[in-house]
Amino acid sequence: MTNTQPLVRQLLTALKARGARAVFGIPGDYALPMFRQLEGNGLVPLFTLSHEPALGFAADAAARLSGGLGVAAVTYGAGALNLVNSVAGAYAERSPLVVMSAAPALSERGGLFGLHHQSRSLDSQLKIFSEVTCAQAVIDNPETAPREIARALGACTTQSLPVYLEIPMDMCAQPTAPVPVFETRPADPDAAAACAAEIAAIVRNARNPVLMIGIEVKRFGLEWEVSRLADLVNIPVVSSFLGRGVASAGPARIAGTYLGVAGSPELSAMVESSDALILLGVVLSDTDFGVPANRLDLRKAIHAAGGQVRIGHHIYPELPLADLVAALARHAPAKGEGLAGAPAIQAAAPRLFVANDGVMHPSDVSAGITAFFARHGTMPVATDVGDSLFISLETDCGDLVAQSYYASMGFGVPAALGMQAVSGKRPLVLVGDGAFQMTGWELGNCQRYGWDPIVVVLNNQGWEMLRTFEPWARFNDLSDWRFADIAAPLGGIGHRVNNRREFAGALETAHAQPGRFHLIEVMLPRGTTSLTLARFVDAFRKRRATVIAA
Ligand code: S1T
């Protein structure tokens, strides 16, 4: 074999070539040979965090922001299985996350004794991860390792889904040939042309065609092409919930985010009355479709996602989004010769923020941040779930990373750390007190890496989003953990704010004092939610009532 290198180094070279900009990891004894090569490897920097769920979220967010691969390196068993929920969220939301799990040495297997960290059997972990990844490989032979790694990384990039690599500890330093590029079969150009021609004809003959941009447009790096196409055709454009912010920098104007009955009535009416609704890269989910009041007839829709295109009752299989967009571009009209555009949807006027002694309302958080961004420029935003997710919908921000479909709490803070690790840009985090209790402590790792996020903790002493469904339940009550007081011991600066003036002041102080994280604890009355969450819960409650009554 020519040009051999230790296996982990060949893997790192391949990961970097596919856009990985960081490895997030927590070692273990099985993982020591792997981490020996990860540390100071000079290709992709290693960042260690405190708990595997957080490093999974950080790696996922790093991929979402950078457009490359996210990488999580863990030990076998107790480490890797701690990662499953984060990988499941990456799968649900099409994030290309690579799990590098160490494993017991090949020479240790087959004995009568169970090996530490083993659960049911030594291959249980592989079976578990096969449910939340699109490809798996146990790297147990230096001869086949390059092809096996190429196959898994090829699936990760072409499907934008997580993959699982299991690397026994006695394989890490094995001399291995370089990882080749995994050749995927190109789409059938005739199928792409036929599909594009069919869509172009539908759009030309439609009364009110609408384009909805979904998350896959970003995952496959098609934001500019899709925005340019929409602009040339002059078709109204909206975002799905998960696709919010995608293609916002392109020439086409995005009318807003579709949230069904929970969103702008005017925008929802435009989408739901469309006789040619084109869903590009949209994940069909209840949250992504914002609690539809069953007013969407998907039989009239054109849905391009997951590597295929469905038009009414027929499907073009194996037609990736990039091939379809390229074929549609060949049908695009010249600038100015597109359709007679639909009337512009008036975006809801942003809530006015007055920095006075008024008690904070959740929607003052979005208004205050929007005003802050207007003064100082936007920042990448990471949000957790709970009301913080809906407040982010009200905030006029730039890059937004949010788990709006899988919706796992604990995502926000680690996601921000992953975003800063790969971009070097200071992020802002929106997180509820319940979610902060899960992974907020990862902020203690900022001082090792010079990260300095601005963290806005919505302290309403409870799981407020659930309280809106169960107002009388006590199980949604949390106590006041006084998070701002905990910031300093973790290396940050804490602000506990009780009114709008203090909130504006804390944001300004955080802006003026970079270099450390600032934790801004916003005290909110129990029982209050953002205006957007209130509409969402009301719609969900009505829908669930009809489902239960049916
Ligand atoms: N556990 C995890 C890991 N993720 C979840 N989404 C849940 C449980 C269920 C859940 C919600 S929203 C919510 C929970 C427990 C409460 C969130 O509380 P907090 O972070 O304080 O935010 P807020 O007070 O704004 O609600 C979703 C609906 O399943």
XYZ file of N, CA, C and O in Angstrom, residues 50-55 57 85 384-385 407-414 431-443 457 463 466 478 481 483:
148
model
N -18.470 18.705 28.381
C -18.649 18.018 29.667
C -19.592 16.828 29.624
O -19.565 15.981 30.525
N -20.465 16.757 28.608
C -21.454 15.673 28.615
C -21.798 15.354 27.154
O -22.006 16.279 26.356
N -21.898 14.093 26.817
C -22.039 13.713 25.407
C -23.286 14.288 24.712
O -23.214 14.664 23.536
N -24.437 14.400 25.370
C -25.569 15.026 24.659
C -25.192 16.404 24.135
O -25.513 16.767 22.998
N -24.437 17.156 24.927
C -24.044 18.509 24.519
C -23.068 18.473 23.362
O -23.184 19.261 22.417
N -22.123 17.515 23.386
C -21.163 17.530 22.270
C -21.829 17.098 20.972
O -21.474 17.569 19.886
N -24.965 17.945 20.240
C -25.662 19.162 19.792
C -24.665 20.145 19.173
O -24.941 20.786 18.161
N -29.690 10.639 21.552
C -30.755 11.633 21.372
C -30.294 12.759 20.457
O -31.027 13.205 19.563
N -33.027 27.270 22.025
C -33.473 25.992 22.577
C -34.955 25.837 22.231
O -35.476 26.544 21.369
N -35.632 24.859 22.856
C -37.063 24.727 22.579
C -37.817 25.279 23.793
O -37.211 25.723 24.748
N -36.956 19.104 18.288
C -37.299 19.869 19.507
C -36.810 19.211 20.789
O -37.579 18.977 21.719
N -35.502 18.946 20.853
C -34.960 18.425 22.113
C -34.455 19.575 22.973
O -33.650 20.392 22.520
N -34.894 19.610 24.200
C -34.342 20.604 25.125
C -32.861 20.339 25.320
O -32.380 19.232 25.154
N -32.126 21.398 25.677
C -30.692 21.264 25.913
C -29.863 21.586 24.702
O -28.637 21.605 24.749
N -30.507 21.835 23.579
C -29.806 22.085 22.303
C -29.130 23.451 22.285
O -27.996 23.582 21.807
N -29.749 24.472 22.825
C -29.344 25.860 22.598
C -27.920 26.221 22.975
O -27.148 26.677 22.116
N -27.535 26.032 24.227
C -26.196 26.466 24.653
C -25.087 25.691 23.938
O -24.198 26.284 23.322
N -25.126 24.352 23.928
C -24.073 23.628 23.197
C -24.048 23.984 21.722
O -22.981 24.069 21.110
N -32.689 30.617 25.607
C -32.903 29.325 26.275
C -33.790 29.522 27.496
O -33.666 30.517 28.221
N -34.700 28.583 27.720
C -35.550 28.642 28.905
C -34.817 28.112 30.128
O -33.800 27.411 30.000
N -35.382 28.385 31.313
C -34.686 27.921 32.525
C -34.662 26.400 32.595
O -33.689 25.788 33.031
N -35.735 25.744 32.127
C -35.747 24.276 32.162
C -34.668 23.679 31.285
O -33.947 22.765 31.698
N -34.536 24.192 30.069
C -33.521 23.665 29.154
C -32.129 24.016 29.641
O -31.189 23.215 29.523
N -31.987 25.208 30.255
C -30.660 25.591 30.757
C -30.208 24.627 31.846
O -29.041 24.270 31.951
N -31.156 24.149 32.639
C -30.795 23.196 33.705
C -30.171 21.930 33.109
O -29.416 21.240 33.776
N -30.465 21.632 31.853
C -29.960 20.393 31.242
C -28.535 20.555 30.729
O -27.660 19.760 31.054
N -28.255 21.589 29.953
C -26.917 21.686 29.328
C -26.279 23.058 29.453
O -25.229 23.304 28.873
N -26.911 23.971 30.209
C -26.354 25.317 30.314
C -24.967 25.344 30.930
O -24.164 26.247 30.677
N -24.681 24.300 31.727
C -23.401 24.285 32.455
C -22.223 24.137 31.505
O -21.086 24.361 31.888
N -22.477 23.776 30.269
C -21.379 23.671 29.300
C -20.684 25.021 29.135
O -19.564 25.103 28.625
N -21.328 26.113 29.583
C -20.692 27.439 29.502
C -19.371 27.453 30.258
O -18.465 28.229 29.958
N -31.337 33.808 29.245
C -32.088 32.738 29.916
C -33.456 33.288 30.323
O -33.557 34.275 31.045
N -41.702 24.926 33.338
C -41.786 24.444 31.956
C -43.019 25.096 31.339
O -44.090 24.501 31.212
N -45.344 23.746 28.575
C -46.275 22.679 28.985
C -47.372 23.239 29.876
O -48.524 22.771 29.842
N -40.905 24.950 38.453
C -39.487 24.827 38.821
C -39.186 25.924 39.824
O -39.900 26.926 39.897
N -33.507 29.234 40.204
C -32.125 28.808 40.439
C -31.129 29.966 40.443
O -29.937 29.744 40.573
N -29.739 31.904 38.122
C -28.686 31.531 37.179
C -27.613 32.601 37.075
O -26.434 32.303 36.923
